[in-house]
Amino acid sequence: TRWKLNQLVPKLGSRELQEREQAIEGLTALGAAAVPALLEQLGKGNPRARAAAAVVLGRLRPPQAVPVLIERLGDAEEAVRDAAIEALEEIGEPAVLELIRRLGDADELIRVGAADALGHIKDLRAVKPLLDLLSHESLSTREAAAEALGELGQPAAVPALAALLKDDSPVIQQAALTALDKIGTPEALEAVRQWHEEHR
């Protein structure tokens, strides 16, 4: 196993897609034995290695990867951020409480990534914290919270999302419209209809 790890881990950061894919498959097959090396790559590998390590961790779903993956939501590279979000979605329930806690993070990228992941995990404990985020001063954070609430599909979010249709930002109005459409209750659809009436 040690020999295999030594062979595969360096390939996570390869410029060659085929080599990276071989490393991802091989490390996934090694299972739990690969986790410490993957966490190390996630923290300090090159961007390709960080993204590839996140992919494998998403497949293996070790709960101890959650804090490190959440840190990568603030990564400078979008590909790494996206891979971390997907991995957290795969891990699912064990990631929820830490993701909720990080909705209040000082780093906007982490707030947005946490909201995105929570929307896809669909754990209802996220509804209230996401509703609280709709009044955040950051436009990107409000947008991410609205989108996540749409994914969660909870009727309880309708009044707050309907109120966002009066937001100064067209981006926020659009996010609220999409979320209300997804929730799809009569109240949600009525709010959407009224908005379209007023914006003819």
PDB file of C-alpha atoms in Angstrom:
ATOM      1  CA  THR A   1       0.000   0.000   0.000  1.00  0.00           C
ATOM      2  CA  ARG A   2       2.800   2.428   0.910  1.00  0.00           C
ATOM      3  CA  TRP A   3       4.469   1.714  -2.450  1.00  0.00           C
ATOM      4  CA  LYS A   4       1.194   2.291  -4.298  1.00  0.00           C
ATOM      5  CA  LEU A   5       0.626   5.560  -2.444  1.00  0.00           C
ATOM      6  CA  ASN A   6       4.113   6.744  -3.360  1.00  0.00           C
ATOM      7  CA  GLN A   7       3.398   5.906  -7.003  1.00  0.00           C
ATOM      8  CA  LEU A   8      -0.046   7.485  -7.197  1.00  0.00           C
ATOM      9  CA  VAL A   9       0.023  10.601  -5.013  1.00  0.00           C
ATOM     10  CA  PRO A  10       2.533  12.570  -7.166  1.00  0.00           C
ATOM     11  CA  LYS A  11       0.335  11.923 -10.232  1.00  0.00           C
ATOM     12  CA  LEU A  12      -2.564  13.856  -8.674  1.00  0.00           C
ATOM     13  CA  GLY A  13      -0.813  17.057  -9.727  1.00  0.00           C
ATOM     14  CA  SER A  14       0.227  15.847 -13.190  1.00  0.00           C
ATOM     15  CA  ARG A  15      -0.326  18.065 -16.236  1.00  0.00           C
ATOM     16  CA  GLU A  16      -1.589  14.944 -18.034  1.00  0.00           C
ATOM     17  CA  LEU A  17      -5.311  14.353 -17.537  1.00  0.00           C
ATOM     18  CA  GLN A  18      -4.895  10.603 -18.061  1.00  0.00           C
ATOM     19  CA  GLU A  19      -2.296  10.384 -15.274  1.00  0.00           C
ATOM     20  CA  ARG A  20      -4.534  12.362 -12.916  1.00  0.00           C
ATOM     21  CA  GLU A  21      -7.465  10.072 -13.706  1.00  0.00           C
ATOM     22  CA  GLN A  22      -5.314   6.976 -13.064  1.00  0.00           C
ATOM     23  CA  ALA A  23      -4.254   8.438  -9.720  1.00  0.00           C
ATOM     24  CA  ILE A  24      -7.874   9.249  -8.801  1.00  0.00           C
ATOM     25  CA  GLU A  25      -9.013   5.702  -9.629  1.00  0.00           C
ATOM     26  CA  GLY A  26      -6.042   4.070  -7.878  1.00  0.00           C
ATOM     27  CA  LEU A  27      -6.366   6.130  -4.701  1.00  0.00           C
ATOM     28  CA  THR A  28     -10.125   5.568  -4.595  1.00  0.00           C
ATOM     29  CA  ALA A  29      -9.426   1.815  -4.723  1.00  0.00           C
ATOM     30  CA  LEU A  30      -6.969   2.115  -1.805  1.00  0.00           C
ATOM     31  CA  GLY A  31      -9.767   3.545   0.331  1.00  0.00           C
ATOM     32  CA  ALA A  32      -9.146   4.725   3.893  1.00  0.00           C
ATOM     33  CA  ALA A  33      -5.389   4.081   3.632  1.00  0.00           C
ATOM     34  CA  ALA A  34      -5.150   6.946   1.116  1.00  0.00           C
ATOM     35  CA  VAL A  35      -6.946   9.546   3.253  1.00  0.00           C
ATOM     36  CA  PRO A  36      -3.964  11.053   5.169  1.00  0.00           C
ATOM     37  CA  ALA A  37      -1.999  11.571   1.930  1.00  0.00           C
ATOM     38  CA  LEU A  38      -5.078  13.061   0.238  1.00  0.00           C
ATOM     39  CA  LEU A  39      -5.618  15.516   3.091  1.00  0.00           C
ATOM     40  CA  GLU A  40      -1.986  16.567   2.798  1.00  0.00           C
ATOM     41  CA  GLN A  41      -2.334  17.145  -0.969  1.00  0.00           C
ATOM     42  CA  LEU A  42      -5.552  19.066  -0.421  1.00  0.00           C
ATOM     43  CA  GLY A  43      -3.673  21.410   1.871  1.00  0.00           C
ATOM     44  CA  LYS A  44      -0.461  21.977  -0.041  1.00  0.00           C
ATOM     45  CA  GLY A  45      -0.485  20.341  -3.492  1.00  0.00           C
ATOM     46  CA  ASN A  46      -0.578  22.338  -6.732  1.00  0.00           C
ATOM     47  CA  PRO A  47      -4.087  23.373  -7.931  1.00  0.00           C
ATOM     48  CA  ARG A  48      -4.510  20.207 -10.026  1.00  0.00           C
ATOM     49  CA  ALA A  49      -3.487  18.038  -7.062  1.00  0.00           C
ATOM     50  CA  ARG A  50      -5.813  19.921  -4.694  1.00  0.00           C
ATOM     51  CA  ALA A  51      -8.793  19.467  -7.036  1.00  0.00           C
ATOM     52  CA  ALA A  52      -8.001  15.792  -7.706  1.00  0.00           C
ATOM     53  CA  ALA A  53      -7.554  15.070  -3.978  1.00  0.00           C
ATOM     54  CA  ALA A  54     -10.975  16.632  -3.326  1.00  0.00           C
ATOM     55  CA  VAL A  55     -12.526  14.364  -5.977  1.00  0.00           C
ATOM     56  CA  VAL A  56     -11.141  11.230  -4.291  1.00  0.00           C
ATOM     57  CA  LEU A  57     -12.194  12.431  -0.831  1.00  0.00           C
ATOM     58  CA  GLY A  58     -15.708  12.980  -2.197  1.00  0.00           C
ATOM     59  CA  ARG A  59     -15.762   9.350  -3.302  1.00  0.00           C
ATOM     60  CA  LEU A  60     -14.339   7.999  -0.030  1.00  0.00           C
ATOM     61  CA  ARG A  61     -16.449  10.327   2.166  1.00  0.00           C
ATOM     62  CA  PRO A  62     -14.251  10.370   5.304  1.00  0.00           C
ATOM     63  CA  PRO A  63     -15.829  12.698   7.916  1.00  0.00           C
ATOM     64  CA  GLN A  64     -12.362  13.889   9.027  1.00  0.00           C
ATOM     65  CA  ALA A  65     -11.932  15.545   5.606  1.00  0.00           C
ATOM     66  CA  VAL A  66     -14.749  18.039   6.285  1.00  0.00           C
ATOM     67  CA  PRO A  67     -12.723  20.865   7.941  1.00  0.00           C
ATOM     68  CA  VAL A  68      -9.962  20.703   5.305  1.00  0.00           C
ATOM     69  CA  LEU A  69     -12.474  20.644   2.434  1.00  0.00           C
ATOM     70  CA  ILE A  70     -14.281  23.644   3.921  1.00  0.00           C
ATOM     71  CA  GLU A  71     -10.990  25.580   4.009  1.00  0.00           C
ATOM     72  CA  ARG A  72     -10.639  24.841   0.289  1.00  0.00           C
ATOM     73  CA  LEU A  73     -13.966  26.601  -0.369  1.00  0.00           C
ATOM     74  CA  GLY A  74     -11.817  29.723  -0.039  1.00  0.00           C
ATOM     75  CA  ASP A  75      -9.194  28.461  -2.527  1.00  0.00           C
ATOM     76  CA  ALA A  76      -7.861  30.933  -5.106  1.00  0.00           C
ATOM     77  CA  GLU A  77      -8.604  28.403  -7.886  1.00  0.00           C
ATOM     78  CA  GLU A  78     -12.225  27.957  -8.966  1.00  0.00           C
ATOM     79  CA  ALA A  79     -11.661  24.315 -10.006  1.00  0.00           C
ATOM     80  CA  VAL A  80     -10.500  23.507  -6.463  1.00  0.00           C
ATOM     81  CA  ARG A  81     -13.469  25.340  -4.911  1.00  0.00           C
ATOM     82  CA  ASP A  82     -15.907  23.449  -7.163  1.00  0.00           C
ATOM     83  CA  ALA A  83     -14.292  20.084  -6.367  1.00  0.00           C
ATOM     84  CA  ALA A  84     -14.452  20.857  -2.627  1.00  0.00           C
ATOM     85  CA  ILE A  85     -18.159  21.771  -2.849  1.00  0.00           C
ATOM     86  CA  GLU A  86     -18.912  18.510  -4.670  1.00  0.00           C
ATOM     87  CA  ALA A  87     -16.902  16.475  -2.155  1.00  0.00           C
ATOM     88  CA  LEU A  88     -18.775  18.066   0.760  1.00  0.00           C
ATOM     89  CA  GLU A  89     -22.078  17.285  -0.982  1.00  0.00           C
ATOM     90  CA  GLU A  90     -20.961  13.640  -1.309  1.00  0.00           C
ATOM     91  CA  ILE A  91     -20.002  13.478   2.384  1.00  0.00           C
ATOM     92  CA  GLY A  92     -23.426  14.932   3.145  1.00  0.00           C
ATOM     93  CA  GLU A  93     -24.882  14.814   6.650  1.00  0.00           C
ATOM     94  CA  PRO A  94     -21.562  14.663   8.593  1.00  0.00           C
ATOM     95  CA  ALA A  95     -20.588  17.987   6.957  1.00  0.00           C
ATOM     96  CA  VAL A  96     -23.812  19.874   7.725  1.00  0.00           C
ATOM     97  CA  LEU A  97     -23.142  21.404  11.147  1.00  0.00           C
ATOM     98  CA  GLU A  98     -19.666  22.626  10.215  1.00  0.00           C
ATOM     99  CA  LEU A  99     -21.005  24.070   6.926  1.00  0.00           C
ATOM    100  CA  ILE A 100     -23.768  25.885   8.835  1.00  0.00           C
ATOM    101  CA  ARG A 101     -21.175  27.289  11.231  1.00  0.00           C
ATOM    102  CA  ARG A 102     -19.100  28.567   8.314  1.00  0.00           C
ATOM    103  CA  LEU A 103     -22.030  30.494   6.803  1.00  0.00           C
ATOM    104  CA  GLY A 104     -20.816  33.205   9.183  1.00  0.00           C
ATOM    105  CA  ASP A 105     -17.204  33.047   7.953  1.00  0.00           C
ATOM    106  CA  ALA A 106     -15.313  36.288   7.283  1.00  0.00           C
ATOM    107  CA  ASP A 107     -14.235  34.904   3.876  1.00  0.00           C
ATOM    108  CA  GLU A 108     -16.966  35.481   1.291  1.00  0.00           C
ATOM    109  CA  LEU A 109     -15.868  32.515  -0.847  1.00  0.00           C
ATOM    110  CA  ILE A 110     -16.287  30.178   2.142  1.00  0.00           C
ATOM    111  CA  ARG A 111     -19.749  31.605   2.943  1.00  0.00           C
ATOM    112  CA  VAL A 112     -20.869  31.203  -0.675  1.00  0.00           C
ATOM    113  CA  GLY A 113     -19.398  27.700  -1.013  1.00  0.00           C
ATOM    114  CA  ALA A 114     -20.958  26.573   2.272  1.00  0.00           C
ATOM    115  CA  ALA A 115     -24.380  27.846   1.162  1.00  0.00           C
ATOM    116  CA  ASP A 116     -23.989  26.095  -2.198  1.00  0.00           C
ATOM    117  CA  ALA A 117     -23.075  22.768  -0.569  1.00  0.00           C
ATOM    118  CA  LEU A 118     -25.915  23.022   1.969  1.00  0.00           C
ATOM    119  CA  GLY A 119     -28.428  23.647  -0.810  1.00  0.00           C
ATOM    120  CA  HIS A 120     -27.419  20.397  -2.482  1.00  0.00           C
ATOM    121  CA  ILE A 121     -27.162  18.309   0.703  1.00  0.00           C
ATOM    122  CA  LYS A 122     -30.790  19.304   1.403  1.00  0.00           C
ATOM    123  CA  ASP A 123     -30.624  19.014   5.200  1.00  0.00           C
ATOM    124  CA  LEU A 124     -33.446  21.075   6.703  1.00  0.00           C
ATOM    125  CA  ARG A 125     -31.286  22.275   9.604  1.00  0.00           C
ATOM    126  CA  ALA A 126     -29.799  24.693   7.062  1.00  0.00           C
ATOM    127  CA  VAL A 127     -33.083  26.534   6.371  1.00  0.00           C
ATOM    128  CA  LYS A 128     -33.021  29.011   9.261  1.00  0.00           C
ATOM    129  CA  PRO A 129     -29.292  29.892   9.003  1.00  0.00           C
ATOM    130  CA  LEU A 130     -29.727  30.440   5.244  1.00  0.00           C
ATOM    131  CA  LEU A 131     -32.780  32.648   5.859  1.00  0.00           C
ATOM    132  CA  ASP A 132     -30.662  34.712   8.266  1.00  0.00           C
ATOM    133  CA  LEU A 133     -28.081  35.132   5.497  1.00  0.00           C
ATOM    134  CA  LEU A 134     -30.602  36.788   3.146  1.00  0.00           C
ATOM    135  CA  SER A 135     -30.020  40.101   4.932  1.00  0.00           C
ATOM    136  CA  HIS A 136     -26.208  39.918   4.625  1.00  0.00           C
ATOM    137  CA  GLU A 137     -24.513  43.055   3.264  1.00  0.00           C
ATOM    138  CA  SER A 138     -22.639  41.022   0.610  1.00  0.00           C
ATOM    139  CA  LEU A 139     -24.532  40.601  -2.655  1.00  0.00           C
ATOM    140  CA  SER A 140     -22.829  37.273  -3.493  1.00  0.00           C
ATOM    141  CA  THR A 141     -23.717  35.902  -0.064  1.00  0.00           C
ATOM    142  CA  ARG A 142     -27.389  36.919  -0.382  1.00  0.00           C
ATOM    143  CA  GLU A 143     -27.508  35.413  -3.870  1.00  0.00           C
ATOM    144  CA  ALA A 144     -25.959  32.111  -2.703  1.00  0.00           C
ATOM    145  CA  ALA A 145     -28.375  31.905   0.246  1.00  0.00           C
ATOM    146  CA  ALA A 146     -31.393  32.499  -2.028  1.00  0.00           C
ATOM    147  CA  GLU A 147     -30.193  29.843  -4.491  1.00  0.00           C
ATOM    148  CA  ALA A 148     -29.612  27.339  -1.673  1.00  0.00           C
ATOM    149  CA  LEU A 149     -33.098  27.953  -0.253  1.00  0.00           C
ATOM    150  CA  GLY A 150     -34.517  27.255  -3.713  1.00  0.00           C
ATOM    151  CA  GLU A 151     -32.654  23.935  -3.773  1.00  0.00           C
ATOM    152  CA  LEU A 152     -33.982  23.065  -0.301  1.00  0.00           C
ATOM    153  CA  GLY A 153     -37.516  23.708  -1.569  1.00  0.00           C
ATOM    154  CA  GLN A 154     -39.008  24.635   1.805  1.00  0.00           C
ATOM    155  CA  PRO A 155     -42.280  26.637   1.817  1.00  0.00           C
ATOM    156  CA  ALA A 156     -41.107  28.331   5.052  1.00  0.00           C
ATOM    157  CA  ALA A 157     -38.613  30.309   2.936  1.00  0.00           C
ATOM    158  CA  VAL A 158     -41.275  31.833   0.650  1.00  0.00           C
ATOM    159  CA  PRO A 159     -42.056  35.069   2.586  1.00  0.00           C
ATOM    160  CA  ALA A 160     -38.371  35.997   2.919  1.00  0.00           C
ATOM    161  CA  LEU A 161     -37.647  35.167  -0.736  1.00  0.00           C
ATOM    162  CA  ALA A 162     -40.715  37.127  -1.876  1.00  0.00           C
ATOM    163  CA  ALA A 163     -39.401  40.127   0.087  1.00  0.00           C
ATOM    164  CA  LEU A 164     -36.121  39.853  -1.875  1.00  0.00           C
ATOM    165  CA  LEU A 165     -38.048  40.593  -5.074  1.00  0.00           C
ATOM    166  CA  LYS A 166     -37.924  44.227  -3.906  1.00  0.00           C
ATOM    167  CA  ASP A 167     -34.117  44.150  -3.467  1.00  0.00           C
ATOM    168  CA  ASP A 168     -32.203  46.945  -5.215  1.00  0.00           C
ATOM    169  CA  SER A 169     -30.097  44.404  -7.097  1.00  0.00           C
ATOM    170  CA  PRO A 170     -31.488  42.715 -10.244  1.00  0.00           C
ATOM    171  CA  VAL A 171     -29.119  39.793  -9.501  1.00  0.00           C
ATOM    172  CA  ILE A 172     -30.815  39.208  -6.140  1.00  0.00           C
ATOM    173  CA  GLN A 173     -34.286  39.592  -7.643  1.00  0.00           C
ATOM    174  CA  GLN A 174     -33.389  36.966 -10.253  1.00  0.00           C
ATOM    175  CA  ALA A 175     -32.026  34.551  -7.628  1.00  0.00           C
ATOM    176  CA  ALA A 176     -35.220  34.983  -5.586  1.00  0.00           C
ATOM    177  CA  LEU A 177     -37.436  34.400  -8.651  1.00  0.00           C
ATOM    178  CA  THR A 178     -35.582  31.192  -9.517  1.00  0.00           C
ATOM    179  CA  ALA A 179     -35.785  29.973  -5.908  1.00  0.00           C
ATOM    180  CA  LEU A 180     -39.521  30.724  -5.667  1.00  0.00           C
ATOM    181  CA  ASP A 181     -40.111  28.901  -8.958  1.00  0.00           C
ATOM    182  CA  LYS A 182     -38.278  25.853  -7.593  1.00  0.00           C
ATOM    183  CA  ILE A 183     -40.261  25.874  -4.338  1.00  0.00           C
ATOM    184  CA  GLY A 184     -43.387  26.046  -6.469  1.00  0.00           C
ATOM    185  CA  THR A 185     -46.101  26.446  -3.805  1.00  0.00           C
ATOM    186  CA  PRO A 186     -49.135  28.590  -4.776  1.00  0.00           C
ATOM    187  CA  GLU A 187     -47.770  31.449  -2.606  1.00  0.00           C
ATOM    188  CA  ALA A 188     -44.354  31.222  -4.255  1.00  0.00           C
ATOM    189  CA  LEU A 189     -45.792  31.220  -7.775  1.00  0.00           C
ATOM    190  CA  GLU A 190     -48.130  34.108  -6.929  1.00  0.00           C
ATOM    191  CA  ALA A 191     -45.140  36.207  -5.800  1.00  0.00           C
ATOM    192  CA  VAL A 192     -43.392  35.402  -9.101  1.00  0.00           C
ATOM    193  CA  ARG A 193     -46.528  36.299 -11.093  1.00  0.00           C
ATOM    194  CA  GLN A 194     -46.882  39.633  -9.299  1.00  0.00           C
ATOM    195  CA  TRP A 195     -43.233  40.478  -9.958  1.00  0.00           C
ATOM    196  CA  HIS A 196     -43.709  39.807 -13.694  1.00  0.00           C
ATOM    197  CA  GLU A 197     -46.870  41.963 -13.686  1.00  0.00           C
ATOM    198  CA  GLU A 198     -44.947  44.862 -12.168  1.00  0.00           C
ATOM    199  CA  HIS A 199     -41.979  44.465 -14.531  1.00  0.00           C
ATOM    200  CA  ARG A 200     -43.777  44.259 -17.848  1.00  0.00           C
TER     201      ARG A 200
END
